[in-house]
Amino acid sequence: MYRVIVVHVDGSARQASRLRAAALLAVKYGAHLVGSAATGISWMDYSLLTGSMAAPVIGDDFQALREAAAAHLESFELAASRLGVASVDARLVEDDPRYALLLQSRYADLVVLSQDAPDQAGLPLRVRGLPEHVALRGARPVLVVPGTYQGEPIPGTAVVGWDGGTQALRAIAAALPLLEHAAAVKLAVINPDALSDLHGEQPGADMALYLARHGLQVEVVVERTRATTAATLCSLARSCGAGLMVAGAFGHSRYREWMLGGTTRELLERAPLPLLIAH
């Protein structure tokens, strides 16, 4: 059960879509919703900068960052109230967003973030790749919401990626509170022959039985394809009108991820609907 949900607050154009998703889940589960905003600079940074000759100017700039973040939180509280969330908390952290979200996630059941914008070239390094950063370094699942999300039911039909691995197992366990409300679960097994030692004689059968014992309506979908795993999962989600995707998160070095065309990175960039990931 999700009792505490954290959502990233930054006043960006994509905040509205992720707040819709977070509010929907907070209302469904009677959860406490925490809005986490960051100034983008730590007190250590501030103390170092204010030791320079430009201290008065830097102090003014830092105060402006704090005021902007506080204004974003005030707008968040109003929006969450309009969306029907009964219990809301606004928290301002004097640090960059990555640290702020990792800190708040330690005391939450779920973190809600936005899918990365297609072009991040103009964004500061500290706010690029937030979903990947929080999922791989944090201890909680992350719900990644595309900017096009308009408040559709979550989960509706859920598409769950299953490869027999630990990351996928953790993602499924983290998603159970959502999956238990799903109209149907499509357990997707992609090219199982390559991982026969993990799948056994009937790929997906054991996991399907496990989920069925949690009361879920499960269908095993085995895909043998030359398309990437991420593309196959996205295609399946579109074809069945899913409201949620679930997948394990894998982390590599940036060079290796680029060379391999990592499934996690592709899903984070292209998932057409809310994606729950866990590492």
Short mmCIF file of C-alpha atoms in Angstrom, two decimals:
data_model
loop_
_atom_site.label_atom_id
_atom_site.label_comp_id
_atom_site.label_asym_id
_atom_site.label_seq_id
_atom_site.Cartn_x
_atom_site.Cartn_y
_atom_site.Cartn_z
CA MET A 1 0.00 0.00 0.00
CA TYR A 2 1.22 3.49 -0.83
CA ARG A 3 0.78 5.76 2.19
CA VAL A 4 3.37 8.45 1.36
CA ILE A 5 3.99 9.68 -2.19
CA VAL A 6 6.67 12.20 -3.17
CA VAL A 7 6.34 14.33 -6.29
CA HIS A 8 9.01 16.60 -7.78
CA VAL A 9 8.04 20.28 -7.74
CA ASP A 10 9.91 22.70 -9.99
CA GLY A 11 7.27 24.80 -11.73
CA SER A 12 8.17 23.37 -15.14
CA ALA A 13 5.73 22.70 -17.97
CA ARG A 14 5.74 18.97 -17.16
CA GLN A 15 4.83 19.41 -13.51
CA ALA A 16 1.09 19.44 -14.25
CA SER A 17 1.06 15.95 -15.78
CA ARG A 18 3.08 14.31 -13.01
CA LEU A 19 0.99 16.06 -10.36
CA ARG A 20 -2.18 14.67 -11.96
CA ALA A 21 -0.76 11.16 -11.66
CA ALA A 22 0.49 11.66 -8.12
CA ALA A 23 -2.80 13.20 -6.99
CA LEU A 24 -4.84 10.41 -8.58
CA LEU A 25 -2.87 7.81 -6.63
CA ALA A 26 -2.91 9.85 -3.41
CA VAL A 27 -6.70 10.07 -3.57
CA LYS A 28 -7.08 6.36 -4.45
CA TYR A 29 -4.92 5.19 -1.54
CA GLY A 30 -5.68 7.97 0.93
CA ALA A 31 -1.96 8.75 0.82
CA HIS A 32 -0.04 11.76 2.11
CA LEU A 33 1.40 13.71 -0.83
CA VAL A 34 4.77 15.43 -0.39
CA GLY A 35 5.90 18.08 -2.84
CA SER A 36 9.70 18.27 -2.94
CA ALA A 37 11.33 21.44 -4.31
CA ALA A 38 15.02 22.33 -4.30
CA THR A 39 16.90 25.60 -4.56
CA GLY A 40 19.50 23.96 -6.79
CA ILE A 41 22.40 24.97 -4.54
CA SER A 42 23.48 23.57 -1.18
CA TRP A 43 24.40 25.54 1.92
CA MET A 44 27.98 24.36 1.46
CA ASP A 45 27.98 25.87 -2.03
CA TYR A 46 26.44 29.02 -0.61
CA SER A 47 29.02 29.34 2.16
CA LEU A 48 31.87 28.93 -0.33
CA LEU A 49 30.41 31.42 -2.76
CA THR A 50 29.63 34.03 -0.14
CA GLY A 51 33.27 34.00 0.91
CA SER A 52 34.10 35.68 -2.38
CA MET A 53 34.16 39.38 -3.25
CA ALA A 54 30.77 39.00 -4.94
CA ALA A 55 29.06 37.85 -1.74
CA PRO A 56 26.25 40.46 -1.70
CA VAL A 57 25.26 39.68 -5.29
CA ILE A 58 25.44 35.92 -4.74
CA GLY A 59 23.38 36.25 -1.57
CA ASP A 60 20.66 38.05 -3.50
CA ASP A 61 20.71 35.39 -6.22
CA PHE A 62 20.46 32.60 -3.67
CA GLN A 63 17.52 34.27 -1.95
CA ALA A 64 15.82 34.57 -5.32
CA LEU A 65 16.21 30.82 -5.83
CA ARG A 66 14.66 30.13 -2.45
CA GLU A 67 11.75 32.45 -3.16
CA ALA A 68 11.14 30.87 -6.57
CA ALA A 69 11.13 27.36 -5.07
CA ALA A 70 8.78 28.50 -2.30
CA ALA A 71 6.43 29.99 -4.89
CA HIS A 72 6.41 26.70 -6.81
CA LEU A 73 5.51 24.86 -3.61
CA GLU A 74 2.68 27.26 -2.87
CA SER A 75 1.25 26.67 -6.35
CA PHE A 76 1.68 22.92 -5.85
CA GLU A 77 -0.33 22.96 -2.63
CA LEU A 78 -3.19 24.82 -4.31
CA ALA A 79 -3.18 22.48 -7.30
CA ALA A 80 -3.09 19.36 -5.12
CA SER A 81 -6.04 20.64 -3.13
CA ARG A 82 -8.02 21.29 -6.32
CA LEU A 83 -7.26 17.71 -7.40
CA GLY A 84 -8.82 16.40 -4.21
CA VAL A 85 -5.76 15.44 -2.18
CA ALA A 86 -6.65 15.64 1.51
CA SER A 87 -3.17 15.44 3.04
CA VAL A 88 -0.41 17.57 1.49
CA ASP A 89 3.05 18.64 2.61
CA ALA A 90 5.44 21.08 0.89
CA ARG A 91 9.17 20.69 1.54
CA LEU A 92 11.99 22.96 0.44
CA VAL A 93 15.50 21.50 0.36
CA GLU A 94 18.64 23.62 0.12
CA ASP A 95 20.37 21.43 -2.45
CA ASP A 96 20.16 20.17 -6.00
CA PRO A 97 17.01 18.24 -7.04
CA ARG A 98 18.77 14.88 -7.25
CA TYR A 99 19.84 14.97 -3.59
CA ALA A 100 16.51 16.44 -2.46
CA LEU A 101 14.52 13.66 -4.10
CA LEU A 102 16.79 10.91 -2.82
CA LEU A 103 16.47 12.35 0.68
CA GLN A 104 12.69 12.58 0.58
CA SER A 105 12.31 9.18 -1.09
CA ARG A 106 13.79 7.44 1.94
CA TYR A 107 10.60 8.24 3.85
CA ALA A 108 8.07 7.53 1.09
CA ASP A 109 6.55 4.54 -0.69
CA LEU A 110 6.63 5.97 -4.21
CA VAL A 111 8.35 8.83 -6.06
CA VAL A 112 6.59 10.48 -9.01
CA LEU A 113 8.76 12.17 -11.64
CA SER A 114 8.39 13.35 -15.21
CA GLN A 115 9.74 11.62 -18.25
CA ASP A 116 12.83 13.44 -19.49
CA ALA A 117 12.21 16.06 -22.16
CA PRO A 118 13.31 14.93 -25.66
CA ASP A 119 15.98 17.63 -25.74
CA GLN A 120 17.85 18.14 -22.46
CA ALA A 121 20.70 20.14 -23.94
CA GLY A 122 19.48 23.35 -22.34
CA LEU A 123 18.90 21.84 -18.91
CA PRO A 124 21.43 22.02 -16.05
CA LEU A 125 23.32 18.79 -15.41
CA ARG A 126 21.74 18.55 -11.97
CA VAL A 127 18.23 18.07 -13.37
CA ARG A 128 19.00 15.80 -16.31
CA GLY A 129 18.06 12.14 -16.01
CA LEU A 130 16.23 12.50 -12.69
CA PRO A 131 14.16 9.27 -13.04
CA GLU A 132 17.23 7.17 -13.77
CA HIS A 133 19.24 8.82 -10.99
CA VAL A 134 16.55 8.36 -8.31
CA ALA A 135 15.61 4.82 -9.38
CA LEU A 136 19.19 3.53 -9.49
CA ARG A 137 20.47 5.26 -6.35
CA GLY A 138 17.34 5.31 -4.23
CA ALA A 139 15.52 2.57 -2.36
CA ARG A 140 11.98 3.29 -3.60
CA PRO A 141 10.13 2.69 -6.86
CA VAL A 142 9.73 5.59 -9.27
CA LEU A 143 6.65 6.33 -11.36
CA VAL A 144 7.78 8.12 -14.52
CA VAL A 145 5.00 10.16 -16.13
CA PRO A 146 5.08 11.35 -19.76
CA GLY A 147 4.32 14.99 -20.45
CA THR A 148 1.25 13.97 -22.46
CA TYR A 149 -0.48 12.31 -19.49
CA GLN A 150 -3.93 13.84 -18.97
CA GLY A 151 -5.22 11.91 -15.99
CA GLU A 152 -6.08 8.54 -17.50
CA PRO A 153 -6.76 5.69 -15.03
CA ILE A 154 -3.71 4.08 -13.43
CA PRO A 155 -3.24 1.18 -13.83
CA GLY A 156 -6.16 0.22 -16.13
CA THR A 157 -4.56 -2.66 -17.98
CA ALA A 158 -0.93 -3.10 -16.91
CA VAL A 159 1.95 -4.33 -19.06
CA VAL A 160 4.67 -5.93 -16.94
CA GLY A 161 8.09 -6.77 -18.33
CA TRP A 162 9.42 -10.08 -16.99
CA ASP A 163 12.87 -11.48 -17.76
CA GLY A 164 13.35 -13.61 -14.66
CA GLY A 165 15.85 -11.15 -13.18
CA THR A 166 16.12 -9.55 -9.76
CA GLN A 167 15.40 -6.01 -10.98
CA ALA A 168 12.17 -7.10 -12.67
CA LEU A 169 11.18 -9.01 -9.55
CA ARG A 170 11.71 -5.92 -7.39
CA ALA A 171 9.72 -3.77 -9.80
CA ILE A 172 6.81 -6.21 -9.74
CA ALA A 173 6.86 -6.36 -5.94
CA ALA A 174 6.92 -2.55 -5.76
CA ALA A 175 4.02 -2.32 -8.23
CA LEU A 176 1.74 -4.83 -6.46
CA PRO A 177 -0.43 -2.13 -4.81
CA LEU A 178 -1.18 -0.85 -8.32
CA LEU A 179 -1.41 -4.23 -10.03
CA GLU A 180 -3.99 -5.43 -7.51
CA HIS A 181 -6.31 -2.74 -8.94
CA ALA A 182 -5.55 -3.55 -12.58
CA ALA A 183 -8.34 -4.67 -14.89
CA ALA A 184 -5.84 -7.10 -16.42
CA VAL A 185 -2.11 -7.76 -16.35
CA LYS A 186 -0.15 -8.60 -19.48
CA LEU A 187 3.02 -10.36 -18.34
CA ALA A 188 5.40 -9.75 -21.24
CA VAL A 189 8.25 -12.18 -21.80
CA ILE A 190 10.56 -11.02 -24.59
CA ASN A 191 12.80 -13.54 -26.40
CA PRO A 192 12.85 -16.01 -23.48
CA ASP A 193 15.05 -18.52 -25.29
CA ALA A 194 18.09 -16.36 -24.58
CA LEU A 195 17.39 -16.64 -20.82
CA SER A 196 16.07 -20.19 -20.59
CA ASP A 197 17.89 -20.83 -17.31
CA LEU A 198 15.80 -18.08 -15.66
CA HIS A 199 12.45 -18.89 -17.29
CA GLY A 200 12.22 -22.67 -17.16
CA GLU A 201 10.14 -24.82 -19.50
CA GLN A 202 7.17 -22.45 -19.59
CA PRO A 203 8.41 -18.83 -19.68
CA GLY A 204 6.38 -16.63 -17.37
CA ALA A 205 4.30 -19.45 -15.90
CA ASP A 206 5.71 -19.29 -12.38
CA MET A 207 5.42 -15.49 -12.14
CA ALA A 208 1.91 -15.62 -13.57
CA LEU A 209 0.93 -18.13 -10.89
CA TYR A 210 2.49 -15.94 -8.19
CA LEU A 211 0.51 -12.91 -9.40
CA ALA A 212 -2.68 -14.95 -9.73
CA ARG A 213 -2.34 -15.90 -6.08
CA HIS A 214 -2.45 -12.17 -5.33
CA GLY A 215 -5.82 -12.08 -7.05
CA LEU A 216 -4.60 -10.66 -10.38
CA GLN A 217 -6.01 -11.52 -13.79
CA VAL A 218 -2.82 -12.42 -15.65
CA GLU A 219 -2.09 -13.26 -19.27
CA VAL A 220 1.41 -14.32 -20.31
CA VAL A 221 2.44 -12.71 -23.60
CA VAL A 222 5.55 -14.27 -25.14
CA GLU A 223 7.17 -12.17 -27.88
CA ARG A 224 9.95 -13.43 -30.11
CA THR A 225 11.16 -10.44 -32.06
CA ARG A 226 14.16 -8.59 -33.43
CA ALA A 227 12.86 -5.29 -32.07
CA THR A 228 14.33 -3.98 -28.85
CA THR A 229 12.78 -5.03 -25.56
CA ALA A 230 11.68 -1.46 -24.85
CA ALA A 231 10.09 -1.03 -28.29
CA THR A 232 8.26 -4.34 -27.89
CA LEU A 233 6.90 -3.41 -24.46
CA CYS A 234 5.77 0.01 -25.70
CA SER A 235 4.07 -1.56 -28.72
CA LEU A 236 2.23 -4.05 -26.53
CA ALA A 237 1.14 -1.27 -24.17
CA ARG A 238 -0.27 0.76 -27.05
CA SER A 239 -2.06 -2.20 -28.63
CA CYS A 240 -3.90 -3.15 -25.44
CA GLY A 241 -4.63 0.41 -24.29
CA ALA A 242 -2.62 -0.02 -21.09
CA GLY A 243 -2.56 2.57 -18.35
CA LEU A 244 0.68 1.41 -16.70
CA MET A 245 3.98 -0.23 -17.60
CA VAL A 246 6.24 -1.96 -15.06
CA ALA A 247 9.92 -2.78 -15.60
CA GLY A 248 13.13 -3.36 -13.71
CA ALA A 249 15.78 -0.64 -13.95
CA PHE A 250 19.30 -1.56 -15.03
CA GLY A 251 22.29 0.73 -14.58
CA HIS A 252 25.52 0.79 -16.60
CA SER A 253 28.19 3.34 -17.31
CA ARG A 254 27.01 5.99 -19.77
CA TYR A 255 29.43 4.65 -22.42
CA ARG A 256 28.25 1.07 -22.06
CA GLU A 257 24.60 2.13 -21.97
CA TRP A 258 25.09 4.03 -25.23
CA MET A 259 26.84 1.07 -26.83
CA LEU A 260 24.14 -1.39 -25.75
CA GLY A 261 21.16 0.88 -26.35
CA GLY A 262 19.98 0.10 -22.83
CA THR A 263 16.38 -1.01 -22.27
CA THR A 264 16.00 1.20 -19.21
CA ARG A 265 17.15 4.33 -21.00
CA GLU A 266 14.91 3.63 -24.01
CA LEU A 267 11.89 3.06 -21.80
CA LEU A 268 12.56 6.25 -19.85
CA GLU A 269 12.75 8.22 -23.08
CA ARG A 270 9.88 6.63 -25.03
CA ALA A 271 7.29 5.05 -22.72
CA PRO A 272 3.94 6.43 -23.93
CA LEU A 273 2.24 6.03 -20.53
CA PRO A 274 3.18 6.00 -16.84
CA LEU A 275 6.10 3.65 -16.19
CA LEU A 276 6.95 2.20 -12.78
CA ILE A 277 10.60 1.26 -12.45
CA ALA A 278 12.63 -0.12 -9.55
CA HIS A 279 16.22 -1.28 -9.11
#
